[in-house]
Coordinates of C-alpha atoms in Angstrom, one line a residue:
X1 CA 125.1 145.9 52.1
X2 CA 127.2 143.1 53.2
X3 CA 126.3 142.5 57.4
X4 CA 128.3 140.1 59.4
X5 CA 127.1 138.1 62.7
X6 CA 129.4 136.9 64.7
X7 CA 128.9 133.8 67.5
X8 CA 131.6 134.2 69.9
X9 CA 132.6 133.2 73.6
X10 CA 131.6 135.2 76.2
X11 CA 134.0 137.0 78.7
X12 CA 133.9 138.4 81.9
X13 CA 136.8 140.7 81.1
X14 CA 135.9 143.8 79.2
X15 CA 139.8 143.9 78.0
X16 CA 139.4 140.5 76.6
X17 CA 135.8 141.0 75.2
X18 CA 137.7 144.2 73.4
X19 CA 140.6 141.9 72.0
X20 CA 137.7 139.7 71.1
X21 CA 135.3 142.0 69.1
X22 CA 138.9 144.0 67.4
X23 CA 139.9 140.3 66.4
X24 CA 136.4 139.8 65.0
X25 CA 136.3 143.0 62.9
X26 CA 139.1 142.5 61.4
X27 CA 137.8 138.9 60.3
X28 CA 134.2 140.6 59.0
X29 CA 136.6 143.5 57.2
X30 CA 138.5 140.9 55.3
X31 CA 135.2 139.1 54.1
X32 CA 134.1 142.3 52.5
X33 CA 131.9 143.0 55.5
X34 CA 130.3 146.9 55.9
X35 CA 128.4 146.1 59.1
X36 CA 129.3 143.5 62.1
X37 CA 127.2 142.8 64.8
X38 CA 127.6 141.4 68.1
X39 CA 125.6 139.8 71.0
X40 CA 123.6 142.0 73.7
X41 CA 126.1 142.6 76.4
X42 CA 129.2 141.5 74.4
X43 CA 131.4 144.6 76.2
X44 CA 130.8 143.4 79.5
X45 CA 129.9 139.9 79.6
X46 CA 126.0 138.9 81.0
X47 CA 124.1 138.3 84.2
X48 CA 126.7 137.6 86.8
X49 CA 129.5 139.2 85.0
X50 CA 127.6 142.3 84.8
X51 CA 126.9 141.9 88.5
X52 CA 130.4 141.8 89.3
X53 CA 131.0 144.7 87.3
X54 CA 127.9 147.0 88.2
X55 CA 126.5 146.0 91.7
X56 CA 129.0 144.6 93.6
X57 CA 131.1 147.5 92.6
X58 CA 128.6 150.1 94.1
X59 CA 131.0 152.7 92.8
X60 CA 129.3 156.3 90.8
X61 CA 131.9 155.7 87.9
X62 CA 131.2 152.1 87.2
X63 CA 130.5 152.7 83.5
X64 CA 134.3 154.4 83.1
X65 CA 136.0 151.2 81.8
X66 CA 133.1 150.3 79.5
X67 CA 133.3 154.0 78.0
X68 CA 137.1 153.7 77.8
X69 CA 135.9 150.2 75.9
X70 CA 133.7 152.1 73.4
X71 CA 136.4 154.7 72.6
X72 CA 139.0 151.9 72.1
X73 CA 136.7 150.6 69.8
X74 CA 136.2 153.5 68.0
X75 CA 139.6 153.5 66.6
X76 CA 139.3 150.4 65.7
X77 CA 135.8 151.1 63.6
X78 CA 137.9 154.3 62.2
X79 CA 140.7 152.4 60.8
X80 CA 138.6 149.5 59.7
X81 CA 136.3 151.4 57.7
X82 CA 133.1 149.4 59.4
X83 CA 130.0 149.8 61.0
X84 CA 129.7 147.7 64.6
X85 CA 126.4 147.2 66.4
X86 CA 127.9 145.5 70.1
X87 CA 125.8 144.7 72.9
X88 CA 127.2 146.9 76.1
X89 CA 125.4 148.5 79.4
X90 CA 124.1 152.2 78.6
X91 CA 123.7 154.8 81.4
X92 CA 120.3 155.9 80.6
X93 CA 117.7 157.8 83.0
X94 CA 118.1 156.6 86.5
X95 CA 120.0 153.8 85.5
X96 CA 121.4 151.8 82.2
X97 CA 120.1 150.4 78.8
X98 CA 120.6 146.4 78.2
X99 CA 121.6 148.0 74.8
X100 CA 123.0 148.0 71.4
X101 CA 125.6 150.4 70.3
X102 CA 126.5 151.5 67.0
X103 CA 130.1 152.6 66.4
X104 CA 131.1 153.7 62.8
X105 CA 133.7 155.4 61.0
X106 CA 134.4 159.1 62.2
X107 CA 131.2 158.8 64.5
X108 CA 130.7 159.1 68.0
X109 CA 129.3 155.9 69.7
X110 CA 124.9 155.8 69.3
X111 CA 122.7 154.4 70.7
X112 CA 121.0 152.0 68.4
X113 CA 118.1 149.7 70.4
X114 CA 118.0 148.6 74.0
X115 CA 115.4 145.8 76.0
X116 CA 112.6 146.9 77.0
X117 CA 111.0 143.9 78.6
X118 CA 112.8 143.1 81.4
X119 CA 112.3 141.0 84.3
X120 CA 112.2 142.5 87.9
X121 CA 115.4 140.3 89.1
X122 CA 116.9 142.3 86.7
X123 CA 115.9 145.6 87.6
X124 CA 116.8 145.2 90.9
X125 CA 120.0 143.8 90.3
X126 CA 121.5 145.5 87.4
X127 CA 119.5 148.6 87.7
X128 CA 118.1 148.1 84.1
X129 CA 115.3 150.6 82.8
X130 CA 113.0 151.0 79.8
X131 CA 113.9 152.8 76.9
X132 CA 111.0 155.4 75.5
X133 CA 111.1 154.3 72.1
X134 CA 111.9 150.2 69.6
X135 CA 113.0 152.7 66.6
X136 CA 115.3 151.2 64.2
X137 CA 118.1 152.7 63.6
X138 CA 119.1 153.3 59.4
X139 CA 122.8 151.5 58.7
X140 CA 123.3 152.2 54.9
X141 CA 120.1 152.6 53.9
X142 CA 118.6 149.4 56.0
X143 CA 116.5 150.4 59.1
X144 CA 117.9 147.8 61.7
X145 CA 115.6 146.8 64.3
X146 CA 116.4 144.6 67.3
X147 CA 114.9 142.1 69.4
X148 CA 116.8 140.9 73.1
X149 CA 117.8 137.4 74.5
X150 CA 114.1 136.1 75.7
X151 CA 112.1 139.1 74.9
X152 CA 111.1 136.6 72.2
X153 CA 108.6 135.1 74.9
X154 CA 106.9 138.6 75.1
X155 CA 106.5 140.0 72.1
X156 CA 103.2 141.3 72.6
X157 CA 105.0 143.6 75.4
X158 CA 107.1 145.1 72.7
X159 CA 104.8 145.9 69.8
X160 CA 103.7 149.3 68.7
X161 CA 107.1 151.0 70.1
X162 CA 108.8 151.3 66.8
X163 CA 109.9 147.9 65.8
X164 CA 107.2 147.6 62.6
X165 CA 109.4 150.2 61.0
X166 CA 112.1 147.9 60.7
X167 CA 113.3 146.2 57.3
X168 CA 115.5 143.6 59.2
X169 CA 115.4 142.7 62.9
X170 CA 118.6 141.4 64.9
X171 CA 117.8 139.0 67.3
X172 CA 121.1 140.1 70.1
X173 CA 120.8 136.3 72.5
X174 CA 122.2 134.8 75.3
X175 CA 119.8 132.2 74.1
X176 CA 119.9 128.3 74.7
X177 CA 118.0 125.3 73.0
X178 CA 117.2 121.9 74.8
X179 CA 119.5 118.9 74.5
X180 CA 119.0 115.7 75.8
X181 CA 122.0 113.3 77.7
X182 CA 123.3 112.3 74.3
X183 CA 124.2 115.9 73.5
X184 CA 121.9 115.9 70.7
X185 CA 119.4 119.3 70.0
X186 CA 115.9 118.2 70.9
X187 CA 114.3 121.4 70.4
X188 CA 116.0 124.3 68.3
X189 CA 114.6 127.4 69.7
X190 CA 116.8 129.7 68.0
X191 CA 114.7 128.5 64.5
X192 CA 111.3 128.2 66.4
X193 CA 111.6 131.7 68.1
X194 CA 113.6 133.6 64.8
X195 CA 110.2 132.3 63.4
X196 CA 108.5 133.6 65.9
X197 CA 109.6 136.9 65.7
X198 CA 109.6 137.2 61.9
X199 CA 105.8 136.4 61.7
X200 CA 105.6 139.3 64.2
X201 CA 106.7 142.0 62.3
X202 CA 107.0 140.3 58.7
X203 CA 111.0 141.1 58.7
X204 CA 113.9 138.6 57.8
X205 CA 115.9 138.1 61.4
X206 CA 119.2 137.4 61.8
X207 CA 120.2 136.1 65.5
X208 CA 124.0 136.6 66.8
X209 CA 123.6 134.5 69.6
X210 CA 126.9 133.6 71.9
X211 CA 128.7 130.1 71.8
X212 CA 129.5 129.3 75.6
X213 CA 130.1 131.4 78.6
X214 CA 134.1 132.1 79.0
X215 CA 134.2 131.1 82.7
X216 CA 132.0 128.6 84.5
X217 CA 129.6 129.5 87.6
X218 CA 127.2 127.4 89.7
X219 CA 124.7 130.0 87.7
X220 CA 125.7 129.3 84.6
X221 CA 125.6 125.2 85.4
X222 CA 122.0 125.4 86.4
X223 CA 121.2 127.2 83.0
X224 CA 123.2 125.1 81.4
X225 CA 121.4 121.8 82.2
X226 CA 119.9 120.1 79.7
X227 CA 120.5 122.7 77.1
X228 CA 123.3 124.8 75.0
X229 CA 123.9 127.9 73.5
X230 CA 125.0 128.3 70.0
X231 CA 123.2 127.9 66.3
X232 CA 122.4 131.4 65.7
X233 CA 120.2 131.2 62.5
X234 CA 118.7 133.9 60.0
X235 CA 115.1 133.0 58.8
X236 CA 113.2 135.3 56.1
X237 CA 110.1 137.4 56.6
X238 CA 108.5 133.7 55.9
X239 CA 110.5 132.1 58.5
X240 CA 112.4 129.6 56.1
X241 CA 115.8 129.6 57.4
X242 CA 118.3 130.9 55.0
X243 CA 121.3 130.1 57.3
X244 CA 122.3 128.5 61.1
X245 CA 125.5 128.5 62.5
X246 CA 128.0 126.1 64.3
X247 CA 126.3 124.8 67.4
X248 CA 130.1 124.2 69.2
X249 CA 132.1 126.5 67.9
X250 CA 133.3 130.2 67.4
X251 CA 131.1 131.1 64.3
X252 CA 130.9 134.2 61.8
X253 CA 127.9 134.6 59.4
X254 CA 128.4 136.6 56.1
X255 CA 125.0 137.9 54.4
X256 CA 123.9 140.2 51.6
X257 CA 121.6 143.1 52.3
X258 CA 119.5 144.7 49.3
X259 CA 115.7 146.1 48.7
X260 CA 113.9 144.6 46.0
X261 CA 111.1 146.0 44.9
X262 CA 110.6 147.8 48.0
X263 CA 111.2 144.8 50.1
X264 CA 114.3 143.7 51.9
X265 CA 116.2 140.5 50.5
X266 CA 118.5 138.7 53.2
X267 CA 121.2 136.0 51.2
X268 CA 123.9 134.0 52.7
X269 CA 127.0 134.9 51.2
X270 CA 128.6 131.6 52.2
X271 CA 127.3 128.4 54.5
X272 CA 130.7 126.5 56.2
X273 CA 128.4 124.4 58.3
X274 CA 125.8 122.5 57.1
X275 CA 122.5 122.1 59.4
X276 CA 119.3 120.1 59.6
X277 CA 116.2 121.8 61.7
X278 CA 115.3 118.8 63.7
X279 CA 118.0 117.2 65.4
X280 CA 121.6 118.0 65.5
X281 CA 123.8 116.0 67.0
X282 CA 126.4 118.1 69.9
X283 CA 128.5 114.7 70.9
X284 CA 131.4 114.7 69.3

């Protein structure tokens, strides 16, 4: 199995975020892709664009324009020919999954993970509730797991739902590492905390982390101080890292699936940006 990660902006426009994620399967199609993935929330946008869209709407049929999203996507996963696990908002109980969907060929939209450690802010204000079960969910033949944004800082919460029956685990971020004033990555917490996870539950992980936010707000200032998104990175069930992304740009990340010898092999297909663990530098 060839899987795809992409690293894109992120939107506060679900039409956009649509035009964005059709642009990108049609990118991962043309490498010789069979699955793409996307970061948590990519339908919607995160935080306060989700809050636009869910809260400050108060409306009952809030969730019609992301459905409307999934369907349109549908058609696209049809005539592509490929799977697509995308981060979107799942209605779910008495309120909605941070989630991960899967759309493929000829299917009807499923629900393949969602976060179950979440903190009360965002309960309150995105009305986001547990799911019952971490199963992975099989994509030819690979039981795909997934691990959200900083759940990585509470792993312990998560264990024993599910998760140690994955072969691989996706690591679905809006996740930053520190920089210091010269731009330059101080601490790379996508490798420390892909580590993190992969001594966990003894899986490769592959991250698909976003880029930058689309539009700015005083929100996204403060958690942008002093640190940056970008640099999604795959590690083995070791931790070495097989592959990291661009830190400042719009990146796509081609690897190849199989099972050895009952164990799961993750190989970069391709590396267009070359990276160093310690410092890299975000100046120029």
């Amino acid at each position: 199995m060839k899987l795809c990660t992409v690293q894109p902006h992120m939107s506060d426009s679900i039409p956009d975020n649509v035009a964005a994620i059709t642009k990108w399967i049609h990118r991962a199609t043309d490498s010789g892709a069979d699955v793409v993935v996307f970061p948590e929330m990519m339908l919607t946008g995160y935080d306060v664009h989700f809050i636009e869209l869910y809260a400050k709407t108060a409306k009952p049929d809030w969730h019609a324009p992301v459905d409307e999203a999934l369907d349109e996507l549908g058609k696209v996963v049809d005539a592509a020919g490929i799977s697509v696990l995308v981060g979107a908002p799942h209605r779910y109980s008495s309120g909605q999954l941070n989630a991960i969907m899967l759309l493929q060929p000829g299917k009807e939209a499923f629900l393949a993970g969602a976060r179950s450690h979440l903190p009360v802010g965002d309960r309150n204000r995105m009305g986001f509730v547990e799911p019952r079960d971490r199963l992975p969910v099989p994509v030819l033949g690979i039981e795909i797991g997934s691990v959200f944004c900083a759940e990585v800082n509470n792993l312990d919460y998560i264990r024993g739902k599910g998760l140690e029956e994955s072969d691989i685990i996706l690591w679905s971020s809006v996740f930053m590492s520190d920089i210091n004033e010269a731009g330059n990555v101080i601490r790379d917490r996508n490798v420390e905390f892909a580590r993190e996870i992969a001594s966990v539950f003894n899986v490769p992980v592959i991250q698909s982390n976003y880029v930058s936010y689309a539009s700015e707000t005083s929100v996204q200032d403060s958690l942008r101080k002093g640190r940056t998104l970008g640099g999604s990175v795959a590690c083995d069930a070791s931790g070495r890292v097989l592959d990291q992304a661009a830190w400042t740009e719009e990146d796509m990340r081609l690897f190849e699936i199989n099972r050895v010898d009952g164990a799961v092999v993750v190989i970069p297909v391709a590396k267009k940006h070359a990276f160093e663990l310690q410092t890299v530098d975000l100046s120029n």
